[in-house]
CSV table of C-alpha atoms in Angstrom, one decimal:
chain,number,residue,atom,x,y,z
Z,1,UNK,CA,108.6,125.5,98.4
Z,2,UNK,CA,106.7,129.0,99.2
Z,3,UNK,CA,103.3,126.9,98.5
Z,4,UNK,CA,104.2,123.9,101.4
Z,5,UNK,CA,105.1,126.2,103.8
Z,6,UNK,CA,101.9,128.3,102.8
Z,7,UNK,CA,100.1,125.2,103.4
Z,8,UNK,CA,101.8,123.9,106.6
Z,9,UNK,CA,100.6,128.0,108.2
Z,10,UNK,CA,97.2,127.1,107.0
Z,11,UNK,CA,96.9,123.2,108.1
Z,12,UNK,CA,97.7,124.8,111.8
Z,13,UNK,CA,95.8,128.4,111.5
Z,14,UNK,CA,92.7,125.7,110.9
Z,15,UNK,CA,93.6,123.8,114.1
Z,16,UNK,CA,95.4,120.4,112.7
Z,17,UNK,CA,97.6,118.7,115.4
Z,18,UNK,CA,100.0,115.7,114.8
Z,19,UNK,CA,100.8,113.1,117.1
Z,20,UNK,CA,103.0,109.6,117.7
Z,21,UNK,CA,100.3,107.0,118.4
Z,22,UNK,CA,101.2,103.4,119.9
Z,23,UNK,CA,101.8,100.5,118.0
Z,24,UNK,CA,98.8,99.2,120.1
Z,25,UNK,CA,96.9,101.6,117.5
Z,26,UNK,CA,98.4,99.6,114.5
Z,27,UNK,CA,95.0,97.6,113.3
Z,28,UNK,CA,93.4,101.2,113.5
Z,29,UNK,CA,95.9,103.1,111.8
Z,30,UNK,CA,96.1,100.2,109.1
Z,31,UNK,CA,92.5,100.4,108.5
Z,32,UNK,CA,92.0,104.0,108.2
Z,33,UNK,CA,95.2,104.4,105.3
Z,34,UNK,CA,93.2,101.5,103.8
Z,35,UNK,CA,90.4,103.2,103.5
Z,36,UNK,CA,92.2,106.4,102.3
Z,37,UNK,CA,93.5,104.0,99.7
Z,38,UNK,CA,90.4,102.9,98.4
Z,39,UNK,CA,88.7,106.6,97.9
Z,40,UNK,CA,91.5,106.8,95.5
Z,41,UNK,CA,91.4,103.6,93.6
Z,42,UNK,CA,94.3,102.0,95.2
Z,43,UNK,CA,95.2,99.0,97.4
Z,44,UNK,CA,98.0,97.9,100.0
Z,45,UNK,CA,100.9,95.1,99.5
Z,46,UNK,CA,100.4,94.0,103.0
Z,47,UNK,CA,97.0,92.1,104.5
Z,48,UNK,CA,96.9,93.2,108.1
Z,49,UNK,CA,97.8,89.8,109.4
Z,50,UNK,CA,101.2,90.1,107.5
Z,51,UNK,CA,101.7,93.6,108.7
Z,52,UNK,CA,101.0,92.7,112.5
Z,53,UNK,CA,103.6,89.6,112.2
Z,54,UNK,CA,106.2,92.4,110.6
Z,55,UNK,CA,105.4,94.3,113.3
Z,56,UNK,CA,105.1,92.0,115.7
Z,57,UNK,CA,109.1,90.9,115.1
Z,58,UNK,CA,110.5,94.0,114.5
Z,59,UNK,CA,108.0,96.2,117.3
Z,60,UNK,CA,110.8,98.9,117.7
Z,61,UNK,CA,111.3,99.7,114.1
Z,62,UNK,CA,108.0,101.0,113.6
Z,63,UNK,CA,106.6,104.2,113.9
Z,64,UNK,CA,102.6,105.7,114.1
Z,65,UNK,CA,102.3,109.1,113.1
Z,66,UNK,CA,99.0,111.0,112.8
Z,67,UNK,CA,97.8,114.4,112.0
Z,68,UNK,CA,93.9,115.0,113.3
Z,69,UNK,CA,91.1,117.5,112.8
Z,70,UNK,CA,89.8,118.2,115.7
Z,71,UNK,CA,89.4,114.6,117.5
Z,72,UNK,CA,89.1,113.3,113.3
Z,73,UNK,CA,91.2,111.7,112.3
Z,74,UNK,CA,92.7,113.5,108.6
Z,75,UNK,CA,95.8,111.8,107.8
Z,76,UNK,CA,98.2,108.6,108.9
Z,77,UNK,CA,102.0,106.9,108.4
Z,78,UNK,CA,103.5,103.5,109.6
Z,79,UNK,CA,107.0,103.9,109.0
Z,80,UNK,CA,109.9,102.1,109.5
Z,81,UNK,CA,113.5,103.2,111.2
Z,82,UNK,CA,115.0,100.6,108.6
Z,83,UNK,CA,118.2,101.5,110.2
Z,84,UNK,CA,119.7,104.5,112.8
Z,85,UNK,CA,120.2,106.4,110.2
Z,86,UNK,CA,116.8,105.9,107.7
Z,87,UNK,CA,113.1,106.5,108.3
Z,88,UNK,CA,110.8,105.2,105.5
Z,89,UNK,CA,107.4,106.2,105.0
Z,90,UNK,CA,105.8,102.4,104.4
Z,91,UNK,CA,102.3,103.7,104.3
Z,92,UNK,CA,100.4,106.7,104.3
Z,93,UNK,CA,97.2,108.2,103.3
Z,94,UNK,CA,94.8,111.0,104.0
Z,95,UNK,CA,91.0,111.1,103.5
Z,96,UNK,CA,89.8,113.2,100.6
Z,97,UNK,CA,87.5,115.6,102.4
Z,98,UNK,CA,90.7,117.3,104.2
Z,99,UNK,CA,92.4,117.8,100.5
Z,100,UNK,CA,91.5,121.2,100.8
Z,101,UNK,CA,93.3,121.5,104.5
Z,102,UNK,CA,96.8,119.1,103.2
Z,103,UNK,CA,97.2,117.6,106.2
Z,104,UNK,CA,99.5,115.7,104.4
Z,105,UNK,CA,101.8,118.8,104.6
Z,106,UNK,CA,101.8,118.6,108.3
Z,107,UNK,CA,102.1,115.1,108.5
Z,108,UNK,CA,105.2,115.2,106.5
Z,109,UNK,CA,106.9,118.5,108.6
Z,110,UNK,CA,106.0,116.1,111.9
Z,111,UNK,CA,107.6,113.0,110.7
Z,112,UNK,CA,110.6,115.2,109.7
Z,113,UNK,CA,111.2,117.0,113.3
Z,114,UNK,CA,110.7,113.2,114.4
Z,115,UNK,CA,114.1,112.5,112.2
Z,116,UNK,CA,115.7,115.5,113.8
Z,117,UNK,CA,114.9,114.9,117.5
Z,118,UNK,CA,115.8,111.0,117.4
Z,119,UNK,CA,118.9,112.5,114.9
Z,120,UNK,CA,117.6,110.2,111.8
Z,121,UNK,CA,119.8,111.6,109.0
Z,122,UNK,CA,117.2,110.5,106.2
Z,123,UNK,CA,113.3,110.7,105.9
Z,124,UNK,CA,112.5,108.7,103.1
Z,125,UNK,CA,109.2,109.3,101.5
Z,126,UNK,CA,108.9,106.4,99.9
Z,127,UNK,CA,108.0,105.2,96.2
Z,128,UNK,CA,106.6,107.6,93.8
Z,129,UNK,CA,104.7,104.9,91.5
Z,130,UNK,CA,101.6,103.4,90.6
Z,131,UNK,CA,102.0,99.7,89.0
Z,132,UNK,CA,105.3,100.6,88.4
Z,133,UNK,CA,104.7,103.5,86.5
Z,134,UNK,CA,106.1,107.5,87.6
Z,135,UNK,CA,103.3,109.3,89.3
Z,136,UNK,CA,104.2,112.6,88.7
Z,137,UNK,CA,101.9,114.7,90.6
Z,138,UNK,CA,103.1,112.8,93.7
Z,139,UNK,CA,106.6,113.5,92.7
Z,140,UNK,CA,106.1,117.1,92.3
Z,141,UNK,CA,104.5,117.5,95.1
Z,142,UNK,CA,107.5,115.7,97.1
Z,143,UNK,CA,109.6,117.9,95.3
Z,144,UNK,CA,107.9,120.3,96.4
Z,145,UNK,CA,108.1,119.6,100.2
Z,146,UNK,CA,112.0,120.1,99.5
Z,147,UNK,CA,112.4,115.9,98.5
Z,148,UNK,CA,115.5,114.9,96.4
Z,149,UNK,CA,115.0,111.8,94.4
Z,150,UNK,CA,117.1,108.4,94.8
Z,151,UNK,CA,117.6,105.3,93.2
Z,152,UNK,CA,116.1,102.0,95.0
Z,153,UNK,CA,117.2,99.2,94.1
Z,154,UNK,CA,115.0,95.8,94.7
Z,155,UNK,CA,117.0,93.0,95.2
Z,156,UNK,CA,115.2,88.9,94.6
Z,157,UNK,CA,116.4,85.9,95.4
Z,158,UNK,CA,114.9,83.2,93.6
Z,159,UNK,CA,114.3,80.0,96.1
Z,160,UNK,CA,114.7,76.6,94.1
């Protein structure tokens, strides 16, 4: 959409740079989308001890990006190459006082050259609900970084 790719010229006219950080940054990363998260009134599934044993056993399925301002940090993503041909966006967030700058913008536009280079067929940005419920501004603005919508299906297995 004109308005995205208005935003992704501003986000680097203004000096925003993205970049791959190590899983060694994964406590830090976790911490700052939590963070994010809780400006906006919202929580994570995942404690951090239960994210570092995901991690931990699956250490080349996940991904750090990061988009800073300057050496501030703006924006963050742990995804997950779920298989060759998927990335999904597990977590992300963005601090409020760069709203103005959508980092999130450039975030998104880094993660997808990611998919390209490493020839990921799908970026998948994840749910677009709160408590279950649509979140519409969230899915117009993924619609409006050029998203399609999909099912997902969740799958249980009750243990008895």
């Amino acid at each position: 959409h004109q308005s995205q790719k208005r935003k992704l010229k501003q986000a680097k006219a203004k000096g925003l740079t993205c970049k791959t950080l190590p899983l060694s940054e994964l406590e830090n990363v976790y911490n700052f989308i939590l963070r994010c998260r809780q400006q906006r009134g919202h929580s994570l599934s995942m404690s951090m001890e239960e994210l570092k044993e995901t991690v931990t056993t699956f250490k080349k399925s996940f991904f750090l990006f990061s988009t800073y301002y300057g050496k501030e940090l703006a924006t963050a993503s742990i995804a997950i190459q779920v298989n060759p041909s998927i990335l999904y966006n597990f977590y992300s967030g963005h601090l409020k006082k760069f709203d103005s700058l959508s980092p999130v913008v450039l975030l998104t536009s880094s993660m997808y050259k990611f998919c390209g280079t490493h020839r990921i067929q799908l970026l998948d940005l994840g749910t677009s609900a709160v408590n279950g419920q649509p979140n519409f501004s969230l899915l117009d603005f993924k619609f409006r970084l050029g998203a399609v919508p999909s099912m997902k299906l969740s799958f249980e297995k009750e243990l008895v």
